[in-house]
Structure formats: structure tokens, C-alpha cells
CSV table of N, CA and C in Angstrom, one decimal:
chain,number,residue,atom,x,y,z
A,18,MET,N,0.1,-1.0,-0.1
A,18,MET,CA,0.1,-0.4,-0.3
A,18,MET,C,0.7,0.9,0.1
A,19,ILE,N,0.4,2.2,-0.9
A,19,ILE,CA,0.5,3.1,-0.7
A,19,ILE,C,0.7,4.4,0.4
A,20,GLY,N,1.2,5.2,1.0
A,20,GLY,CA,1.3,5.5,2.1
A,20,GLY,C,0.0,7.5,2.6
A,21,ALA,N,1.1,7.8,0.4
A,21,ALA,CA,0.4,8.8,-0.6
A,21,ALA,C,-1.5,8.6,0.2
A,22,PHE,N,-1.2,7.5,-1.0
A,22,PHE,CA,-2.4,7.2,-1.4
A,22,PHE,C,-3.7,7.0,-0.1
A,23,SER,N,-3.6,6.2,0.6
A,23,SER,CA,-4.4,5.7,1.4
A,23,SER,C,-4.4,6.9,2.4
A,24,GLY,N,-4.4,8.4,2.1
A,24,GLY,CA,-3.9,9.4,2.5
A,24,GLY,C,-4.5,9.7,1.8
A,25,GLY,N,-5.0,9.6,1.0
A,25,GLY,CA,-5.1,11.3,0.1
A,25,GLY,C,-7.2,10.3,-0.1
A,26,LEU,N,-6.4,8.8,-0.5
A,26,LEU,CA,-8.2,8.1,0.1
A,26,LEU,C,-9.2,8.7,1.4
A,27,ILE,N,-8.2,7.9,2.2
A,27,ILE,CA,-9.3,8.6,3.7
A,27,ILE,C,-9.3,10.9,4.1
A,28,GLY,N,-8.6,11.7,3.4
A,28,GLY,CA,-9.9,12.6,3.4
A,28,GLY,C,-10.4,12.9,2.1
A,29,ALA,N,-10.2,12.0,0.9
A,29,ALA,CA,-11.6,11.8,-0.1
A,29,ALA,C,-13.4,11.4,0.6
A,30,ALA,N,-12.9,10.4,1.6
A,30,ALA,CA,-13.7,10.0,1.9
A,30,ALA,C,-14.4,10.4,3.7
A,31,LEU,N,-13.2,11.4,3.9
A,31,LEU,CA,-14.2,11.7,5.1
A,31,LEU,C,-15.0,13.1,4.9
A,32,LEU,N,-14.0,14.2,3.1
A,32,LEU,CA,-14.5,15.3,2.3
A,32,LEU,C,-16.6,14.6,2.3
A,33,LEU,N,-16.5,13.6,2.0
A,33,LEU,CA,-17.2,13.4,1.0
A,33,LEU,C,-18.6,12.4,2.2
A,34,ALA,N,-18.1,12.0,3.7
A,34,ALA,CA,-18.4,12.4,4.8
A,34,ALA,C,-19.4,13.6,5.5
A,35,LEU,N,-18.5,14.6,5.3
A,35,LEU,CA,-18.8,16.0,5.4
A,35,LEU,C,-20.1,16.2,4.5
A,36,LEU,N,-19.7,16.6,3.4
A,36,LEU,CA,-21.0,16.3,1.9
A,36,LEU,C,-22.2,16.1,2.2
A,37,ALA,N,-22.3,15.2,2.7
A,37,ALA,CA,-23.8,13.9,3.3
A,37,ALA,C,-24.2,14.9,4.5
A,38,LEU,N,-22.9,14.9,5.6
A,38,LEU,CA,-23.7,15.3,6.4
A,38,LEU,C,-24.5,16.3,6.7
A,39,ILE,N,-24.4,17.4,5.5
A,39,ILE,CA,-24.4,18.6,5.2
A,39,ILE,C,-25.9,17.6,4.8
A,40,THR,N,-26.0,17.8,3.9
A,40,THR,CA,-27.1,17.3,2.9
A,40,THR,C,-27.6,16.7,3.5
A,41,ALA,N,-27.9,16.3,4.9
A,41,ALA,CA,-28.4,15.1,5.7
A,41,ALA,C,-29.4,16.6,6.8
A,42,ILE,N,-28.6,17.7,7.3
A,42,ILE,CA,-28.6,18.6,8.1
A,42,ILE,C,-29.8,19.4,7.0
A,43,ARG,N,-29.9,19.1,6.0
A,43,ARG,CA,-30.6,20.5,5.4
A,43,ARG,C,-31.5,19.4,4.9
A,44,ASP,N,-31.6,18.5,4.8
A,44,ASP,CA,-33.0,17.7,5.3
A,44,ASP,C,-33.8,17.6,3.1
A,45,ARG,N,-32.6,17.6,2.9
A,45,ARG,CA,-32.1,16.8,1.3
A,45,ARG,C,-31.8,15.3,1.5
A,46,PRO,N,-32.3,15.3,0.2
A,46,PRO,CA,-32.5,13.3,-0.5
A,46,PRO,C,-31.5,14.1,-1.2
A,47,MET,N,-30.6,11.9,-1.8
A,47,MET,CA,-29.3,12.0,-2.0
A,47,MET,C,-29.5,12.8,-3.3
A,48,GLY,N,-28.6,13.0,-3.8
A,48,GLY,CA,-27.6,13.4,-4.6
A,48,GLY,C,-27.2,12.6,-5.9
A,49,VAL,N,-26.5,13.7,-6.6
A,49,VAL,CA,-25.6,13.0,-7.8
A,49,VAL,C,-24.4,13.4,-7.5
A,50,ALA,N,-24.0,13.9,-7.2
A,50,ALA,CA,-23.8,15.1,-6.1
A,50,ALA,C,-22.9,13.2,-5.2
A,51,LEU,N,-22.9,12.8,-4.9
A,51,LEU,CA,-23.0,12.1,-3.2
A,51,LEU,C,-23.2,10.8,-4.3
A,52,LEU,N,-23.3,10.3,-4.9
A,52,LEU,CA,-23.4,9.1,-5.4
A,52,LEU,C,-22.3,9.6,-6.7
A,53,ALA,N,-21.4,10.3,-7.1
A,53,ALA,CA,-20.6,10.9,-8.2
A,53,ALA,C,-19.0,10.6,-7.3
A,54,GLY,N,-19.2,10.9,-5.5
A,54,GLY,CA,-18.2,11.2,-4.1
A,54,GLY,C,-18.4,8.7,-4.2
A,55,LEU,N,-19.1,9.0,-4.2
A,55,LEU,CA,-19.4,6.7,-3.4
A,55,LEU,C,-18.4,6.9,-5.0
A,56,ALA,N,-18.8,7.4,-6.2
A,56,ALA,CA,-18.1,6.7,-7.4
A,56,ALA,C,-16.3,6.4,-7.4
A,57,VAL,N,-16.1,6.9,-7.4
A,57,VAL,CA,-15.1,8.4,-7.1
A,57,VAL,C,-14.4,7.2,-5.9
A,58,VAL,N,-14.5,7.1,-4.1
A,58,VAL,CA,-14.3,7.0,-3.7
A,58,VAL,C,-13.7,4.8,-3.6
A,59,GLU,N,-14.6,4.9,-4.5
A,59,GLU,CA,-14.9,3.2,-4.3
A,59,GLU,C,-13.6,2.7,-6.2
A,60,LEU,N,-14.1,3.9,-6.8
A,60,LEU,CA,-12.9,3.6,-7.6
A,60,LEU,C,-11.6,3.6,-7.3
A,61,ALA,N,-10.9,4.2,-5.7
A,61,ALA,CA,-9.9,4.5,-5.3
A,61,ALA,C,-9.3,3.7,-4.1
A,62,LEU,N,-10.5,2.6,-3.2
A,62,LEU,CA,-10.8,1.2,-3.2
A,62,LEU,C,-10.3,0.2,-3.7
A,63,LEU,N,-10.4,0.2,-4.8
A,63,LEU,CA,-10.3,-0.7,-5.7
A,63,LEU,C,-9.1,-1.0,-6.5
A,64,VAL,N,-8.6,0.5,-6.9
A,64,VAL,CA,-6.8,0.4,-6.5
A,64,VAL,C,-5.9,0.2,-5.6
A,65,GLN,N,-6.8,0.5,-4.9
A,65,GLN,CA,-6.1,0.2,-3.6
A,65,GLN,C,-5.5,-1.1,-3.2
A,66,ALA,N,-6.8,-2.1,-3.7
A,66,ALA,CA,-7.3,-3.0,-3.2
A,66,ALA,C,-6.5,-3.7,-4.0
A,67,GLY,N,-6.5,-3.1,-5.0
A,67,GLY,CA,-5.7,-3.7,-6.6
A,67,GLY,C,-3.8,-4.4,-6.2
A,68,LEU,N,-2.6,-3.1,-5.2
A,68,LEU,CA,-1.9,-2.8,-4.4
A,68,LEU,C,-2.0,-3.7,-3.5
A,69,ALA,N,-2.8,-3.4,-3.0
A,69,ALA,CA,-2.6,-4.8,-1.9
A,69,ALA,C,-2.5,-5.8,-1.7
A,70,VAL,N,-2.8,-6.8,-2.7
A,70,VAL,CA,-3.8,-7.7,-3.0
A,70,VAL,C,-2.3,-8.5,-3.1
A,71,ALA,N,-1.5,-7.2,-4.1
A,71,ALA,CA,0.2,-8.2,-4.7
A,71,ALA,C,1.2,-7.1,-4.2
A,72,GLU,N,0.9,-7.6,-3.1
A,72,GLU,CA,2.6,-7.4,-1.7
A,72,GLU,C,1.2,-7.9,-0.5
A,73,VAL,N,0.3,-8.8,-0.5
A,73,VAL,CA,-0.3,-8.6,0.7
A,73,VAL,C,0.4,-9.8,1.6
A,74,GLY,N,2.0,-10.3,0.9
A,74,GLY,CA,2.5,-11.5,1.8
A,74,GLY,C,3.3,-11.1,2.4
A,75,GLN,N,3.8,-9.8,2.6
A,75,GLN,CA,4.2,-8.7,3.8
A,75,GLN,C,3.1,-8.9,4.4
A,76,VAL,N,2.2,-8.7,5.1
A,76,VAL,CA,1.4,-8.2,6.8
A,76,VAL,C,1.2,-9.9,7.3
A,77,ARG,N,1.9,-9.0,8.6
A,77,ARG,CA,1.5,-10.4,9.1
A,77,ARG,C,0.5,-10.5,9.6
A,78,GLU,N,-0.5,-10.3,10.0
A,78,GLU,CA,-2.1,-9.9,10.3
A,78,GLU,C,-2.7,-10.3,8.8
A,79,ARG,N,-2.3,-11.0,7.8
A,79,ARG,CA,-3.1,-11.8,7.2
A,79,ARG,C,-4.2,-11.3,6.4
A,80,ALA,N,-5.4,-12.3,7.7
A,80,ALA,CA,-6.1,-13.0,7.7
A,80,ALA,C,-7.3,-11.6,8.0
A,81,THR,N,-6.8,-10.6,8.7
A,81,THR,CA,-7.2,-9.6,9.2
A,81,THR,C,-7.2,-8.1,9.6
A,82,PHE,N,-5.9,-8.0,7.7
A,82,PHE,CA,-5.7,-6.7,6.5
A,82,PHE,C,-6.8,-7.7,5.4
A,83,ILE,N,-6.9,-8.7,4.9
A,83,ILE,CA,-7.9,-9.0,4.0
A,83,ILE,C,-9.7,-9.4,4.4
A,84,GLY,N,-9.7,-9.2,5.5
A,84,GLY,CA,-10.3,-8.8,6.4
A,84,GLY,C,-11.2,-7.5,6.1
A,85,TYR,N,-10.6,-6.3,6.5
A,85,TYR,CA,-10.8,-5.0,6.2
A,85,TYR,C,-11.4,-4.6,4.9
A,86,LEU,N,-10.0,-5.1,4.5
A,86,LEU,CA,-9.7,-4.6,2.9
A,86,LEU,C,-11.2,-5.7,1.7
A,87,ALA,N,-11.9,-6.5,2.6
A,87,ALA,CA,-12.4,-6.7,1.2
A,87,ALA,C,-13.9,-5.6,1.7
A,88,GLY,N,-13.7,-5.5,3.9
A,88,GLY,CA,-14.9,-5.4,3.8
A,88,GLY,C,-15.0,-3.2,3.4
A,89,THR,N,-13.9,-2.4,3.0
A,89,THR,CA,-14.0,-1.1,2.2
A,89,THR,C,-14.2,-1.0,1.0
A,90,VAL,N,-14.7,-2.0,0.7
A,90,VAL,CA,-14.5,-2.8,-0.5
A,90,VAL,C,-15.6,-2.5,-0.9
A,91,VAL,N,-16.4,-3.3,0.5
A,91,VAL,CA,-17.6,-3.8,0.5
A,91,VAL,C,-18.9,-2.4,0.2
A,92,ILE,N,-18.5,-1.7,1.7
A,92,ILE,CA,-19.0,-0.3,2.3
A,92,ILE,C,-19.9,0.3,1.1
A,93,PRO,N,-18.8,1.2,0.6
A,93,PRO,CA,-19.8,2.3,-1.4
A,93,PRO,C,-21.0,1.8,-1.5
A,94,PRO,N,-20.6,0.4,-2.9
A,94,PRO,CA,-21.5,-0.5,-2.9
A,94,PRO,C,-23.2,-0.3,-1.8
A,95,ALA,N,-23.2,-1.1,-0.9
A,95,ALA,CA,-23.7,-1.2,0.2
A,95,ALA,C,-24.7,0.6,0.6
A,96,ALA,N,-23.7,0.9,0.3
A,96,ALA,CA,-24.5,2.6,1.0
A,96,ALA,C,-25.1,2.9,-0.7
A,97,VAL,N,-24.5,2.6,-1.5
A,97,VAL,CA,-25.4,3.0,-2.1
A,97,VAL,C,-26.7,2.9,-2.5
A,98,TRP,N,-27.0,1.4,-2.2
A,98,TRP,CA,-28.1,0.9,-1.7
A,98,TRP,C,-29.3,1.4,-1.4
A,99,TRP,N,-28.3,1.5,0.2
A,99,TRP,CA,-29.1,2.2,1.0
A,99,TRP,C,-29.9,2.7,1.1
A,100,GLY,N,-28.8,3.7,0.5
A,100,GLY,CA,-29.3,5.0,0.1
A,100,GLY,C,-30.5,5.7,-0.1
A,101,ARG,N,-30.3,4.8,-1.9
A,101,ARG,CA,-31.2,5.4,-2.7
A,101,ARG,C,-32.7,4.4,-1.6
A,102,ALA,N,-32.8,3.4,-1.8
A,102,ALA,CA,-34.2,3.1,-1.1
A,102,ALA,C,-34.8,4.4,-0.1
A,103,GLU,N,-33.3,5.3,1.4
A,103,GLU,CA,-33.9,5.9,1.5
A,103,GLU,C,-34.2,7.6,1.0
A,104,ARG,N,-35.4,7.8,1.4
A,104,ARG,CA,-35.9,8.6,0.5
A,104,ARG,C,-36.1,9.7,0.9
A,105,THR,N,-35.4,9.2,2.1
A,105,THR,CA,-35.4,10.9,3.5
A,105,THR,C,-34.1,11.8,3.4
A,106,ARG,N,-33.9,12.7,4.2
A,106,ARG,CA,-32.9,12.8,5.1
A,106,ARG,C,-32.1,11.5,6.0
A,107,TRP,N,-32.3,10.1,5.6
A,107,TRP,CA,-31.3,9.8,6.2
A,107,TRP,C,-30.9,8.9,5.2
A,108,GLY,N,-31.2,9.1,3.8
A,108,GLY,CA,-30.5,8.4,2.8
A,108,GLY,C,-28.9,8.3,3.1
A,109,PRO,N,-29.0,11.0,3.0
A,109,PRO,CA,-27.9,10.5,3.0
A,109,PRO,C,-26.7,10.9,4.5
A,110,GLY,N,-27.6,10.1,5.7
A,110,GLY,CA,-26.8,10.3,6.6
A,110,GLY,C,-26.4,8.5,6.5
A,111,VAL,N,-26.9,7.8,5.6
A,111,VAL,CA,-26.8,6.2,5.7
A,111,VAL,C,-25.0,6.5,5.0
A,112,ILE,N,-24.9,7.0,3.7
A,112,ILE,CA,-23.4,7.5,3.3
A,112,ILE,C,-22.5,8.2,3.7
A,113,ALA,N,-22.9,9.1,4.8
A,113,ALA,CA,-21.9,10.1,5.9
A,113,ALA,C,-21.8,9.1,6.7
A,114,VAL,N,-21.7,8.1,7.0
A,114,VAL,CA,-21.9,7.1,8.3
A,114,VAL,C,-20.6,6.1,7.3
A,115,ALA,N,-21.7,5.4,6.2
A,115,ALA,CA,-20.6,4.1,5.3
A,115,ALA,C,-19.3,5.6,4.9
A,116,ALA,N,-18.8,6.7,4.8
A,116,ALA,CA,-17.7,7.7,4.3
A,116,ALA,C,-16.9,8.0,5.9
A,117,PHE,N,-16.7,6.8,6.1
A,117,PHE,CA,-16.2,7.7,8.2
A,117,PHE,C,-16.2,6.2,8.1
A,118,THR,N,-16.5,5.4,7.6
A,118,THR,CA,-16.4,3.9,7.7
A,118,THR,C,-15.5,3.3,7.1
A,119,VAL,N,-15.8,3.9,6.8
A,119,VAL,CA,-14.4,3.5,5.5
A,119,VAL,C,-13.2,4.2,5.5
A,120,ALA,N,-13.2,5.9,6.2
A,120,ALA,CA,-11.9,6.1,6.0
A,120,ALA,C,-11.6,5.5,7.4
A,121,VAL,N,-12.8,5.3,8.1
A,121,VAL,CA,-11.5,4.7,9.7
A,121,VAL,C,-10.6,3.5,9.5
A,122,MET,N,-11.6,2.4,8.9
A,122,MET,CA,-10.8,1.4,7.8
A,122,MET,C,-9.3,1.6,7.1
A,123,THR,N,-9.4,2.5,6.3
A,123,THR,CA,-8.9,2.8,5.3
A,123,THR,C,-6.8,2.7,6.4
A,124,GLY,N,-7.4,4.1,7.2
A,124,GLY,CA,-6.8,3.8,8.1
A,124,GLY,C,-6.3,3.0,9.4
A,125,ARG,N,-6.9,1.6,9.2
A,125,ARG,CA,-6.4,0.6,10.0
A,125,ARG,C,-5.9,-0.3,9.6
A,126,LEU,N,-6.1,0.0,7.9
A,126,LEU,CA,-5.3,-0.8,6.9
A,126,LEU,C,-3.9,-0.5,6.8
A,127,LEU,N,-3.7,0.4,6.7
A,127,LEU,CA,-2.3,1.7,6.9
A,127,LEU,C,-1.5,1.2,8.3
A,128,GLN,N,-2.2,1.1,9.0
A,128,GLN,CA,-1.8,0.9,10.6
A,128,GLN,C,-1.2,-0.9,10.1
A,129,LEU,N,-2.4,-2.0,9.9
A,129,LEU,CA,-1.3,-3.6,9.4
A,129,LEU,C,-1.1,-3.3,8.4
A,130,TRP,N,-0.3,-2.7,8.0
A,130,TRP,CA,0.3,-2.0,6.3
A,130,TRP,C,1.9,-1.8,7.0
A,131,ASN,N,1.8,-0.8,8.1
A,131,ASN,CA,3.0,-0.7,8.4
A,131,ASN,C,4.0,-2.0,9.6
A,132,ALA,N,2.8,-2.0,9.6
A,132,ALA,CA,3.0,-3.5,11.6
A,132,ALA,C,4.4,-3.5,11.0
A,133,THR,N,5.1,-3.9,8.5
A,133,THR,CA,5.3,-5.5,8.8
A,133,THR,C,6.5,-3.7,8.1
A,134,ALA,N,6.9,-3.0,7.6
A,134,ALA,CA,7.8,-2.1,6.8
A,134,ALA,C,9.2,-1.4,8.3
């Protein structure tokens, strides 16, 4: 994993969480901007997963690392599905929680990766 890439991914996820939280507070439904943000975060997560899987043999806690890696990739599509189903202010709330969760889990992945360096 590349530390700068993971840091950028964490920043993007936190920014998306903030935008989704503001949208929820304003009592607006989920819009195209949040969907596009989730798509960008998902694409970055897939790139990160590809880079990490290529060198997963270096990680001591391999099962934990793979679990976090798989979890981060699954969260944004689940958030889109749930957020689109919920047409009230809670749709963007789901996106906010999902984006924050991705940021935290990516930080944990970085900790697991750096424990081997």
C-alpha cells in the first residue's frame, strides 16, 4: 500500500462524509454529487485493493488485513443501495456513516501494513 494514496483516500472519504452530513442536516435527498463521490471513493478503494493484494504476503496479520480490505470495498456499494432506497434525509446519513467508516477502516489498513515495514 502507498501511504500517500491511502492518506488521499482517507481525506476524500472524510470530505464525502462531511458533504453527506451537510446534505442530511439540510433535509435533502441523496443527489448525483454524493453518488459521484461514492463512485470516486469506490474506484480508489479498488485501486488500493489491487495494490495491496499484490503484496499481501508481507503483512503479519494477513486474515485481519484481508477482512478490512474486503470490507472497505463492499461498504460503498451497500451504501448506494441503502441510500437510494431511503428517500428521506437518512439516505445521505447512510452515506455519511459509510464514508466515515471507509476512512477509519483505511486508516486501520495502513496501520496493519506499516506494522510490517
